[in-house]
Amino acid sequence: MGKLHLEFGGYSTAGVKQENQDAFAAWLPTDSELTTKGSVATIADGVSSCSRAKEAAITCATNFIQDYRQTPQTWTVKRAATQVLQGLNRWCAGQHDYSMGEQSQMVTTFSALIFKSTTGFLFHAGDSRICRLQQGDFEQLSTDHHARFGNKKVLSRAIGIENNLDVDFRTFELRTNDLFVLTTDGIHEFISPKQIQSVLNQWLLKPNTSLEVLAKSIVELAIQAGSDDNLSCLLVKVAGLPQADLNEYHRQLTRLAMPPVLQEGMKLEGYRVLEQVFNGTRSSLYKVIKEDTQELYCLKTPSQYFVDDPIYLSGFLREEWIGQKLNHMNIMKIIPRPENAKFMYHVCEFIDGQTLRQWMLDNPTPTIVEVRSIIKQLIAALRIFQRQDMVHRDIKPENVMITSTGEVKLIDFGTVYVGAIAETEAWQEESVAVGSVNYVAPEFLLNNRFDFRSDLFSVAVVCFEMLAGHLPFNEFTPQSSSGLTVDNWQYISLRKFRPELPQWLDITLQKGLMTSPEQRYQAFSEFLMDLTKPNYNMLAQIQHRPLIQRHPLRFFKIIALIEFIIILLLLIYFI
């Protein structure tokens, strides 16, 4: 099957109680959101001792889905769902009615499943329960968060109890015909897992019975067993799975043709070529005009050399997808191709300017103010990537454009890591680090591990090179990169090349270029702040370091001299 196919069915009743304080909800999109966000199932059980228990359950079960849908498509499921749950928890925890006591009056258990591609994501707090029937095995996936004091059961975790919510999270691979069972404790406190499994096995023998009927039969079994609580059961069946490596962009690999090499005056689907801006081994870039509007754009085409390379083509198409998701003045915009396009290419905004590499050649000894202005804009762009769960992974002077008015534009998204895509393995990921070896962070090049701090490292390299006209360590070659260790990133002082620059600036760059991500700046804003004005605390620490740390060579020379004097005195004494 080409996409995820799920079936839902549920049943809820107040049971012997007057009010039903349970709630469940499900969302199954029929459009592209099924790929980008997935499908959601939730269940909640309001705590009956609270005056607004029913409201808490309904709010969390339904608003979770609504708010999750509004999170950026580039966020991972974990980040999006966790952020929504923390917001719901803060709201519920703040709903006090002091006439009823000092505690929140909106407390509820909460369990959710998100199905995306071939992966399931579980979020859970409380003692509602998620189980799975898979190939005959019935397994509880969630953990009951409660403690017993004598015969009394008390929730140890739930939405609304405290301002901070601790949520269980796990992922698992989906299989066709998996059946997920979400229940409140009015069911599983009165019938055993074996009894539930027995009902499920009987249902398997009756394939025409709906999931709603099955859910109702589980509820009725618990009522017969003496349940004195609200009862809710939500069932989700995985009826079909997509192929793990297929989505809309991968399908384009076989649908779109590679465009030919373009010459001045040639036309491609409404765009006329004015000139070739760049022609490299991996892509070509053309200045074009859209004939119906007379607007200028850049058109980027893939290289014919990679026509059979799915990883390269995936990266090329991913660049288009990313460029359309990001909207910031310092990030190159990519506009959609025509819906009936037959060829693979990007249409990018036309940037009237030069690469940062050319700017550096034209400005070999720039001022701190000039460099800071460029770095500030570059960091503004990368903070957008960070907020979208993206890592650029190829920051270098060639991928930064400077317009005639001094505006910075970050370009080239072919190597960008997108958390939302990677979590379902929809993209073919590289087995080795991508990017230019002299700008790639050590942890990426050596261990293929990265996060925003890897981009920060690359920014620090670019900043150093702008000021010094030299890399902050001995230059690597692609051939030598296979034998590198952290010792190859020995920092060379900025003041070796520009002695007139202040020490605090040298210290700032050195921290940004630490080989360990944990020792670097932990935020772009911290790096930019220290790049803007001296960090006197850090400067004092450097100036008051022991001599062996400040000047190791001088220290060992002094030690050697002392040893020589001692030996000389001993020789004189014994002679």
Coordinates of C-alpha atoms in Angstrom, one line a residue:
M1 CA 0.0 0.0 0.0
G2 CA 1.1 3.5 -0.7
K3 CA 0.2 5.1 2.7
L4 CA -0.6 4.4 6.3
H5 CA -4.1 2.8 6.7
L6 CA -5.7 2.8 10.2
E7 CA -9.1 1.8 11.5
F8 CA -10.6 3.2 14.7
G9 CA -13.5 2.1 17.0
G10 CA -14.4 3.1 20.5
Y11 CA -17.0 3.0 23.2
S12 CA -17.4 5.0 26.5
T13 CA -20.0 4.9 29.3
A14 CA -20.5 6.5 32.7
G15 CA -21.2 3.0 34.1
V16 CA -22.9 3.1 37.5
K17 CA -21.8 6.8 38.0
Q18 CA -23.9 9.8 37.1
E19 CA -21.3 11.6 35.1
N20 CA -18.8 10.2 32.5
Q21 CA -15.5 11.8 33.3
D22 CA -13.6 9.8 30.6
A23 CA -12.8 11.0 27.1
F24 CA -11.2 9.7 24.0
A25 CA -10.5 11.2 20.6
A26 CA -8.9 10.2 17.3
W27 CA -7.7 12.0 14.2
L28 CA -7.0 10.4 10.9
P29 CA -6.0 13.0 8.2
T30 CA -6.8 12.2 4.6
D31 CA -4.3 14.6 3.0
S32 CA -0.6 15.3 3.3
E33 CA -0.8 15.7 7.1
L34 CA -0.9 11.9 7.3
T35 CA 2.7 12.0 6.1
T36 CA 3.9 15.1 7.9
K37 CA 2.0 14.8 11.2
G38 CA 0.7 11.2 11.3
S39 CA -2.5 10.0 13.0
V40 CA -3.4 10.4 16.7
A41 CA -5.4 8.5 19.3
T42 CA -5.9 9.8 22.8
I43 CA -7.7 8.7 26.0
A44 CA -8.1 10.5 29.3
D45 CA -9.7 9.7 32.7
G46 CA -10.5 12.7 34.8
V47 CA -9.8 12.4 38.5
S48 CA -13.3 12.2 40.2
S49 CA -12.1 14.0 43.4
C50 CA -11.7 17.2 41.2
S51 CA -14.7 19.4 40.5
R52 CA -13.7 19.8 36.9
A53 CA -12.6 16.2 36.1
K54 CA -14.8 15.8 33.0
E55 CA -13.6 19.1 31.6
A56 CA -10.0 18.1 32.2
A57 CA -10.4 14.8 30.3
I58 CA -12.2 16.3 27.4
T59 CA -9.8 19.3 27.1
C60 CA -6.7 17.1 27.1
A61 CA -8.1 14.4 24.8
T62 CA -9.3 16.9 22.2
N63 CA -7.0 19.9 22.5
F64 CA -3.9 17.7 22.3
I65 CA -4.9 16.8 18.8
Q66 CA -5.8 20.3 17.8
D67 CA -2.6 21.8 19.2
Y68 CA -0.4 19.0 17.8
R69 CA -1.7 19.7 14.3
Q70 CA -0.6 23.4 14.6
T71 CA 3.0 22.6 15.5
P72 CA 5.6 23.0 12.7
Q73 CA 5.8 20.1 10.2
T74 CA 9.6 20.1 10.7
W75 CA 9.4 19.3 14.4
T76 CA 9.9 15.7 15.5
V77 CA 6.8 14.0 17.0
K78 CA 8.5 13.9 20.4
R79 CA 9.2 17.6 20.4
A80 CA 5.8 18.6 19.1
A81 CA 3.8 16.3 21.4
T82 CA 5.9 17.1 24.5
Q83 CA 5.5 20.8 24.0
V84 CA 1.7 20.5 23.6
L85 CA 1.4 18.3 26.7
Q86 CA 3.5 20.7 28.8
G87 CA 1.2 23.6 27.8
L88 CA -1.9 21.6 28.6
N89 CA -0.4 20.6 31.9
R90 CA 0.4 24.2 32.9
W91 CA -3.1 25.2 32.1
C92 CA -4.8 22.4 34.1
A93 CA -2.4 22.8 37.0
G94 CA -3.4 26.5 37.3
Q95 CA -7.2 25.8 37.5
H96 CA -7.7 26.2 41.3
D97 CA -10.9 26.4 43.3
Y98 CA -9.8 27.2 46.8
S99 CA -13.2 26.4 48.2
M100 CA -12.5 22.8 47.1
G101 CA -8.9 22.8 48.4
E102 CA -5.6 24.1 47.3
Q103 CA -5.0 21.6 44.6
S104 CA -5.9 22.0 40.9
Q105 CA -9.5 21.0 40.0
M106 CA -8.5 19.8 36.5
V107 CA -6.5 16.6 36.9
T108 CA -6.6 13.8 34.4
T109 CA -4.7 10.8 33.2
F110 CA -3.6 11.0 29.6
S111 CA -2.3 8.4 27.1
A112 CA -1.7 9.0 23.4
L113 CA -0.5 7.1 20.4
I114 CA 0.8 8.9 17.2
F115 CA 1.2 6.8 14.1
K116 CA 3.6 8.2 11.5
S117 CA 4.9 6.3 8.5
T118 CA 5.9 2.9 9.9
T119 CA 6.6 4.1 13.5
G120 CA 4.4 4.3 16.6
F121 CA 5.0 7.0 19.3
L122 CA 3.6 6.6 22.8
F123 CA 3.0 9.4 25.4
H124 CA 1.7 8.5 28.8
A125 CA 1.0 9.9 32.3
G126 CA -1.3 8.2 34.8
D127 CA -3.0 4.9 35.0
S128 CA -5.0 4.8 31.8
R129 CA -3.4 2.0 29.7
I130 CA -2.2 1.2 26.2
C131 CA -1.8 -2.4 25.2
R132 CA -1.0 -4.1 21.9
L133 CA -2.1 -7.3 20.3
Q134 CA 0.6 -8.3 17.8
Q135 CA 0.8 -11.7 16.1
G136 CA -1.1 -13.3 19.0
D137 CA 0.9 -11.7 21.8
F138 CA -0.9 -9.2 24.1
E139 CA 1.5 -6.7 25.7
Q140 CA 1.0 -3.7 27.9
L141 CA 3.0 -0.9 26.4
S142 CA 2.4 1.8 29.1
T143 CA 3.3 1.9 32.8
D144 CA 0.7 2.5 35.5
H145 CA 1.6 5.6 37.5
H146 CA 0.0 5.1 40.8
A147 CA 0.8 4.1 44.4
R148 CA -1.4 2.2 46.9
F149 CA -1.8 3.2 50.5
G150 CA -3.7 0.3 52.1
N151 CA -6.7 -0.2 49.9
K152 CA -6.5 3.3 48.4
K153 CA -5.0 3.9 45.0
V154 CA -3.3 7.3 44.4
L155 CA -2.1 8.7 41.1
S156 CA 1.6 9.5 41.2
R157 CA 1.6 11.2 37.8
A158 CA -1.1 12.9 35.8
I159 CA -1.8 16.1 33.9
G160 CA -2.6 19.0 36.3
I161 CA -1.0 17.6 39.5
E162 CA 2.1 19.8 39.3
N163 CA 3.5 22.6 37.1
N164 CA 6.0 20.2 35.5
L165 CA 4.8 17.1 33.8
D166 CA 7.0 13.9 33.5
V167 CA 5.7 12.0 30.4
D168 CA 6.7 8.5 29.4
F169 CA 7.8 8.3 25.8
R170 CA 8.7 5.4 23.6
T171 CA 8.7 4.4 20.0
F172 CA 8.2 1.1 18.3
E173 CA 7.9 -0.3 14.8
L174 CA 4.4 -0.8 13.5
R175 CA 3.3 -4.1 11.8
T176 CA 0.3 -4.7 9.6
N177 CA -2.7 -6.0 11.7
D178 CA -1.4 -4.6 15.0
L179 CA -4.3 -3.9 17.3
F180 CA -3.8 -1.2 19.9
V181 CA -6.2 -1.2 22.9
L182 CA -6.5 2.1 25.0
T183 CA -8.5 1.7 28.2
T184 CA -9.3 3.6 31.4
D185 CA -9.0 1.9 34.7
G186 CA -12.7 1.2 34.9
I187 CA -11.9 -1.6 32.5
H188 CA -8.5 -3.0 33.3
E189 CA -8.9 -2.8 37.1
F190 CA -11.8 -5.3 36.8
I191 CA -10.9 -7.6 34.0
S192 CA -7.4 -9.1 33.4
P193 CA -5.2 -8.9 30.3
K194 CA -6.0 -12.5 29.6
Q195 CA -9.7 -11.8 29.5
I196 CA -9.2 -8.9 27.2
Q197 CA -7.0 -11.0 24.9
S198 CA -9.7 -13.7 24.9
V199 CA -12.3 -11.2 23.6
L200 CA -9.8 -10.0 21.0
N201 CA -9.1 -13.5 19.8
Q202 CA -12.8 -14.2 19.4
W203 CA -13.1 -11.0 17.4
L204 CA -10.3 -12.2 15.1
L205 CA -12.5 -15.1 14.1
K206 CA -15.2 -12.7 13.1
P207 CA -13.5 -10.3 10.6
N208 CA -16.7 -8.6 9.7
T209 CA -17.3 -7.3 13.3
S210 CA -16.6 -3.6 13.6
L211 CA -14.1 -2.2 16.1
E212 CA -17.0 -0.2 17.8
V213 CA -18.8 -3.5 18.6
L214 CA -15.5 -5.0 19.8
A215 CA -14.9 -2.0 22.1
K216 CA -18.4 -2.2 23.5
S217 CA -18.0 -5.9 24.2
I218 CA -14.8 -5.2 26.3
V219 CA -16.7 -2.5 28.2
E220 CA -19.6 -4.8 28.9
L221 CA -17.3 -7.5 30.1
A222 CA -15.9 -5.1 32.7
I223 CA -19.4 -4.0 33.8
Q224 CA -20.3 -7.7 34.3
A225 CA -17.2 -8.1 36.4
G226 CA -18.5 -5.4 38.8
S227 CA -16.8 -2.2 37.5
D228 CA -18.0 0.8 39.6
D229 CA -16.2 3.5 37.5
N230 CA -16.5 5.1 34.1
L231 CA -15.4 2.8 31.3
S232 CA -13.8 3.7 28.0
C233 CA -12.1 1.6 25.3
L234 CA -10.5 2.9 22.1
L235 CA -9.2 0.5 19.5
V236 CA -6.8 1.2 16.6
K237 CA -6.0 -1.3 14.0
V238 CA -3.0 -1.0 11.6
A239 CA -4.7 -2.1 8.4
G240 CA -1.8 -1.1 6.1
L241 CA 1.7 0.4 6.1
P242 CA 3.6 2.5 3.6
Q243 CA 6.9 1.4 2.4
A244 CA 9.4 3.0 4.8
D245 CA 11.4 4.8 2.1
L246 CA 8.4 6.3 0.2
N247 CA 6.8 9.7 0.5
E248 CA 5.8 12.4 -1.8
Y249 CA 9.4 13.5 -2.5
H250 CA 10.7 10.0 -3.1
R251 CA 8.0 9.4 -5.6
Q252 CA 9.2 12.4 -7.5
L253 CA 12.5 10.6 -8.0
T254 CA 10.8 8.4 -10.6
R255 CA 8.3 10.9 -11.8
L256 CA 10.5 13.9 -12.6
A257 CA 13.0 13.8 -15.4
M258 CA 16.6 15.3 -15.2
P259 CA 16.7 18.6 -17.1
P260 CA 19.3 19.0 -19.9
V261 CA 22.2 21.4 -19.7
L262 CA 20.7 24.8 -20.3
Q263 CA 22.1 27.6 -22.5
E264 CA 21.3 31.3 -22.7
G265 CA 17.9 31.8 -24.3
M266 CA 16.6 28.3 -23.6
K267 CA 13.3 27.9 -21.9
L268 CA 12.2 25.4 -19.2
E269 CA 8.6 25.3 -18.1
G270 CA 7.9 29.0 -18.2
Y271 CA 11.4 30.2 -17.3
R272 CA 13.9 31.7 -19.8
V273 CA 17.6 31.4 -19.1
L274 CA 19.4 34.8 -19.1
E275 CA 22.9 33.4 -18.0
Q276 CA 24.6 30.6 -16.3
V277 CA 25.7 31.7 -12.8
F278 CA 27.4 28.5 -11.7
N279 CA 28.3 25.1 -13.1
G280 CA 29.7 22.6 -10.7
T281 CA 30.0 18.8 -10.4
R282 CA 26.9 18.6 -8.2
S283 CA 24.5 21.2 -9.6
S284 CA 24.1 24.1 -12.0
L285 CA 22.6 27.5 -11.3
Y286 CA 21.0 29.8 -13.8
K287 CA 19.7 33.4 -13.7
V288 CA 16.2 33.1 -15.3
I289 CA 13.2 35.3 -15.9
K290 CA 9.6 34.1 -15.5
E291 CA 8.1 35.0 -18.8
D292 CA 4.5 35.7 -17.6
T293 CA 5.5 38.0 -14.8
Q294 CA 9.0 39.2 -15.9
E295 CA 10.3 38.5 -12.4
L296 CA 13.9 37.4 -11.9
Y297 CA 14.7 34.1 -10.2
C298 CA 17.5 31.6 -10.0
L299 CA 16.9 28.1 -11.3
K300 CA 19.0 25.3 -9.8
T301 CA 19.3 21.9 -11.6
P302 CA 20.9 18.7 -10.5
S303 CA 23.9 17.3 -12.1
Q304 CA 23.6 14.5 -14.7
Y305 CA 26.5 12.7 -12.9
F306 CA 24.1 11.8 -10.1
V307 CA 21.1 10.6 -12.1
D308 CA 21.4 7.1 -10.5
D309 CA 22.3 8.3 -7.0
P310 CA 19.1 8.1 -4.8
I311 CA 20.8 9.7 -1.8
Y312 CA 21.9 12.7 -3.9
L313 CA 18.5 13.1 -5.5
S314 CA 16.8 12.8 -2.1
G315 CA 19.0 15.6 -0.9
F316 CA 18.2 17.7 -3.9
L317 CA 14.5 17.3 -3.4
R318 CA 14.7 17.8 0.3
E319 CA 16.4 21.2 -0.4
E320 CA 13.2 22.3 -2.1
W321 CA 10.9 21.1 0.7
I322 CA 13.1 22.8 3.3
G323 CA 13.3 26.1 1.4
Q324 CA 9.5 26.2 1.3
K325 CA 9.1 25.6 5.0
L326 CA 11.5 28.4 6.1
N327 CA 10.5 32.0 5.9
H328 CA 13.2 34.5 7.1
M329 CA 15.0 37.4 5.5
N330 CA 18.4 35.8 6.0
I331 CA 17.4 32.5 4.4
M332 CA 17.1 32.0 0.6
K333 CA 13.5 31.4 -0.4
I334 CA 12.5 28.6 -2.7
I335 CA 9.1 28.8 -4.5
P336 CA 7.1 25.8 -5.6
R337 CA 7.5 24.4 -9.1
P338 CA 4.5 24.3 -11.4
E339 CA 2.1 21.5 -10.4
N340 CA 2.5 20.0 -13.8
A341 CA 6.3 20.2 -13.8
K342 CA 8.0 17.4 -15.7
F343 CA 11.6 18.2 -14.7
M344 CA 13.5 18.2 -11.4
Y345 CA 14.8 21.7 -10.5
H346 CA 14.4 24.4 -7.8
V347 CA 13.2 28.0 -8.4
C348 CA 15.0 30.2 -5.9
E349 CA 14.8 33.9 -5.2
F350 CA 17.3 35.9 -7.2
I351 CA 20.1 37.3 -4.9
D352 CA 21.9 40.2 -6.3
G353 CA 25.3 39.9 -4.6
Q354 CA 28.4 37.8 -4.0
T355 CA 29.4 34.8 -2.0
L356 CA 31.0 35.4 1.4
R357 CA 34.1 33.8 -0.1
Q358 CA 34.4 36.5 -2.7
W359 CA 33.6 39.1 0.0
M360 CA 36.5 37.8 2.0
L361 CA 38.8 38.1 -0.9
D362 CA 37.7 41.7 -1.4
N363 CA 38.0 42.5 2.3
P364 CA 41.2 40.7 3.6
T365 CA 41.4 42.6 6.9
P366 CA 37.8 43.5 7.9
T367 CA 36.9 45.3 11.0
I368 CA 35.2 43.5 14.0
V369 CA 32.1 45.6 13.3
E370 CA 31.9 44.3 9.7
V371 CA 32.4 40.7 10.6
R372 CA 30.0 40.9 13.5
S373 CA 27.3 42.3 11.2
I374 CA 27.6 39.3 8.9
I375 CA 27.8 36.7 11.7
K376 CA 24.8 38.2 13.5
Q377 CA 22.7 37.7 10.4
L378 CA 24.0 34.2 9.8
I379 CA 23.2 33.3 13.4
A380 CA 19.7 34.7 13.0
A381 CA 19.2 32.3 10.1
L382 CA 20.5 29.3 12.0
R383 CA 18.3 30.0 14.9
I384 CA 15.3 29.5 12.6
F385 CA 16.8 26.2 11.6
Q386 CA 17.2 25.2 15.3
R387 CA 13.6 26.1 16.1
Q388 CA 12.5 23.9 13.3
D389 CA 14.5 20.9 14.5
M390 CA 16.9 21.3 11.6
V391 CA 20.7 21.3 11.4
H392 CA 22.2 22.9 8.3
R393 CA 25.5 20.8 8.4
D394 CA 27.3 22.7 5.6
I395 CA 28.1 26.2 6.8
K396 CA 30.9 27.6 4.7
P397 CA 31.7 30.9 2.9
E398 CA 30.5 29.5 -0.4
N399 CA 27.0 28.9 1.1
V400 CA 26.6 32.5 2.4
M401 CA 25.5 35.3 0.0
I402 CA 26.1 39.0 0.7
T403 CA 23.8 41.3 -1.1
S404 CA 24.8 44.8 -2.4
T405 CA 23.1 46.3 0.7
G406 CA 25.0 44.0 3.1
E407 CA 22.1 41.6 3.8
V408 CA 23.1 38.0 4.4
K409 CA 21.4 35.1 2.7
L410 CA 22.1 31.5 3.8
I411 CA 21.7 29.1 0.8
D412 CA 22.1 25.4 -0.1
F413 CA 19.9 23.1 2.0
G414 CA 20.8 19.8 0.3
T415 CA 22.6 18.5 3.4
V416 CA 20.1 19.8 6.0
Y417 CA 19.0 17.3 8.7
V418 CA 15.3 17.5 9.5
G419 CA 14.3 15.7 12.7
A420 CA 10.7 15.1 11.6
I421 CA 11.8 13.3 8.5
A422 CA 14.7 11.3 10.1
E423 CA 12.6 10.0 13.0
T424 CA 10.6 7.8 10.5
E425 CA 13.6 7.0 8.4
A426 CA 11.8 8.3 5.3
W427 CA 15.0 9.8 4.0
Q428 CA 18.1 7.8 3.1
E429 CA 20.6 9.2 5.5
E430 CA 24.3 9.5 4.8
S431 CA 26.6 7.0 6.5
V432 CA 29.4 9.5 6.6
A433 CA 29.5 13.2 7.4
V434 CA 28.5 15.7 4.7
G435 CA 29.8 19.2 4.2
S436 CA 33.2 20.7 3.6
V437 CA 35.8 19.1 5.8
N438 CA 37.5 22.2 7.0
Y439 CA 34.2 23.6 8.4
V440 CA 32.6 20.5 9.7
A441 CA 32.6 20.0 13.5
P442 CA 34.8 17.2 14.9
E443 CA 31.9 15.2 16.4
F444 CA 30.2 15.2 13.0
L445 CA 33.3 14.2 11.0
L446 CA 34.5 11.6 13.5
N447 CA 31.3 10.1 14.8
N448 CA 28.5 11.3 12.5
R449 CA 26.9 13.0 15.5
F450 CA 25.6 16.5 15.3
D451 CA 23.2 19.1 16.6
F452 CA 22.9 22.9 16.5
R453 CA 26.3 23.2 18.3
S454 CA 27.9 21.6 15.2
D455 CA 26.5 24.5 13.1
L456 CA 27.8 26.9 15.8
F457 CA 31.3 25.4 15.4
S458 CA 31.1 26.0 11.6
V459 CA 30.1 29.6 12.2
A460 CA 33.1 30.1 14.5
V461 CA 35.4 28.7 11.8
V462 CA 33.9 31.1 9.3
C463 CA 34.1 34.0 11.7
F464 CA 37.8 33.3 12.4
E465 CA 38.6 32.9 8.7
M466 CA 36.9 36.3 8.0
L467 CA 39.1 38.0 10.5
A468 CA 42.4 36.2 10.0
G469 CA 42.3 35.1 6.4
H470 CA 43.3 31.7 7.7
L471 CA 41.6 28.7 9.3
P472 CA 41.8 28.3 13.1
F473 CA 43.7 25.0 12.7
N474 CA 45.9 23.3 10.1
E475 CA 44.0 22.8 6.9
F476 CA 42.7 19.3 6.1
T477 CA 42.3 17.7 2.7
P478 CA 39.5 15.3 1.8
Q479 CA 42.1 12.6 1.5
S480 CA 43.4 13.2 5.1
S481 CA 40.0 13.4 6.7
S482 CA 39.7 9.6 7.2
G483 CA 42.7 9.5 9.6
L484 CA 41.7 12.5 11.7
T485 CA 41.5 12.6 15.5
V486 CA 40.5 15.4 17.9
D487 CA 44.2 16.4 18.1
N488 CA 44.0 17.7 14.5
W489 CA 41.8 20.6 15.7
Q490 CA 44.5 22.3 17.7
Y491 CA 43.4 26.0 17.9
I492 CA 45.8 28.5 16.4
S493 CA 45.5 31.9 18.1
L494 CA 43.7 34.6 16.1
R495 CA 46.3 37.1 17.3
K496 CA 49.0 35.2 15.4
F497 CA 47.5 36.5 12.2
R498 CA 45.9 39.8 13.6
P499 CA 47.9 40.8 16.7
E500 CA 46.0 44.1 16.8
L501 CA 42.7 42.3 17.6
P502 CA 41.7 42.1 21.3
Q503 CA 42.4 39.0 23.5
W504 CA 38.7 38.7 24.4
L505 CA 37.8 38.1 20.8
D506 CA 40.4 35.4 20.5
I507 CA 39.0 33.7 23.7
T508 CA 35.5 33.9 22.3
L509 CA 36.4 32.1 19.1
Q510 CA 38.5 29.5 21.0
K511 CA 35.5 28.6 23.1
G512 CA 33.3 28.4 20.0
L513 CA 35.8 26.0 18.4
M514 CA 36.3 23.6 21.3
T515 CA 36.4 20.0 20.0
S516 CA 33.8 18.8 22.5
P517 CA 30.3 20.2 22.0
E518 CA 29.8 20.3 25.7
Q519 CA 32.6 22.8 26.2
R520 CA 31.4 25.1 23.4
Y521 CA 28.7 27.7 23.8
Q522 CA 25.4 26.1 24.5
A523 CA 23.4 28.7 22.6
F524 CA 23.9 30.9 19.5
S525 CA 22.9 33.9 21.6
E526 CA 25.8 33.3 24.1
F527 CA 28.3 33.2 21.3
L528 CA 26.9 36.3 19.7
M529 CA 26.9 38.2 23.0
D530 CA 30.6 37.4 23.7
L531 CA 31.4 38.3 20.1
T532 CA 29.7 41.7 20.7
K533 CA 31.4 42.7 24.0
P534 CA 34.1 41.3 26.2
N535 CA 33.2 38.5 28.6
Y536 CA 35.3 39.7 31.6
N537 CA 34.7 36.5 33.6
M538 CA 36.1 34.3 30.9
L539 CA 39.0 36.8 30.3
A540 CA 39.9 36.7 34.0
Q541 CA 39.9 32.9 34.0
I542 CA 42.3 32.8 31.1
Q543 CA 44.6 35.5 32.6
H544 CA 44.7 33.7 35.9
R545 CA 45.4 30.2 34.6
P546 CA 48.5 28.5 35.8
L547 CA 51.6 29.1 33.7
I548 CA 51.5 25.5 32.3
Q549 CA 48.1 26.2 30.8
R550 CA 48.8 29.8 29.6
H551 CA 52.2 29.1 28.1
P552 CA 53.1 25.4 28.2
L553 CA 56.2 25.8 26.1
R554 CA 57.6 28.5 28.3
F555 CA 56.7 26.5 31.4
F556 CA 58.7 23.4 30.1
K557 CA 61.6 25.7 29.1
I558 CA 61.7 27.0 32.7
I559 CA 61.5 23.5 34.1
A560 CA 64.3 22.4 31.8
L561 CA 66.4 25.4 32.9
I562 CA 65.9 24.7 36.6
E563 CA 66.9 21.0 36.0
F564 CA 70.0 22.1 34.2
I565 CA 71.0 24.5 37.0
I566 CA 70.4 21.7 39.6
I567 CA 72.6 19.3 37.6
L568 CA 75.3 21.9 37.2
L569 CA 75.3 22.7 40.9
L570 CA 75.5 19.0 41.8
L571 CA 78.5 18.6 39.4
I572 CA 80.3 21.6 41.0
Y573 CA 79.5 20.3 44.5
F574 CA 80.9 16.8 43.9
I575 CA 83.9 18.0 41.9

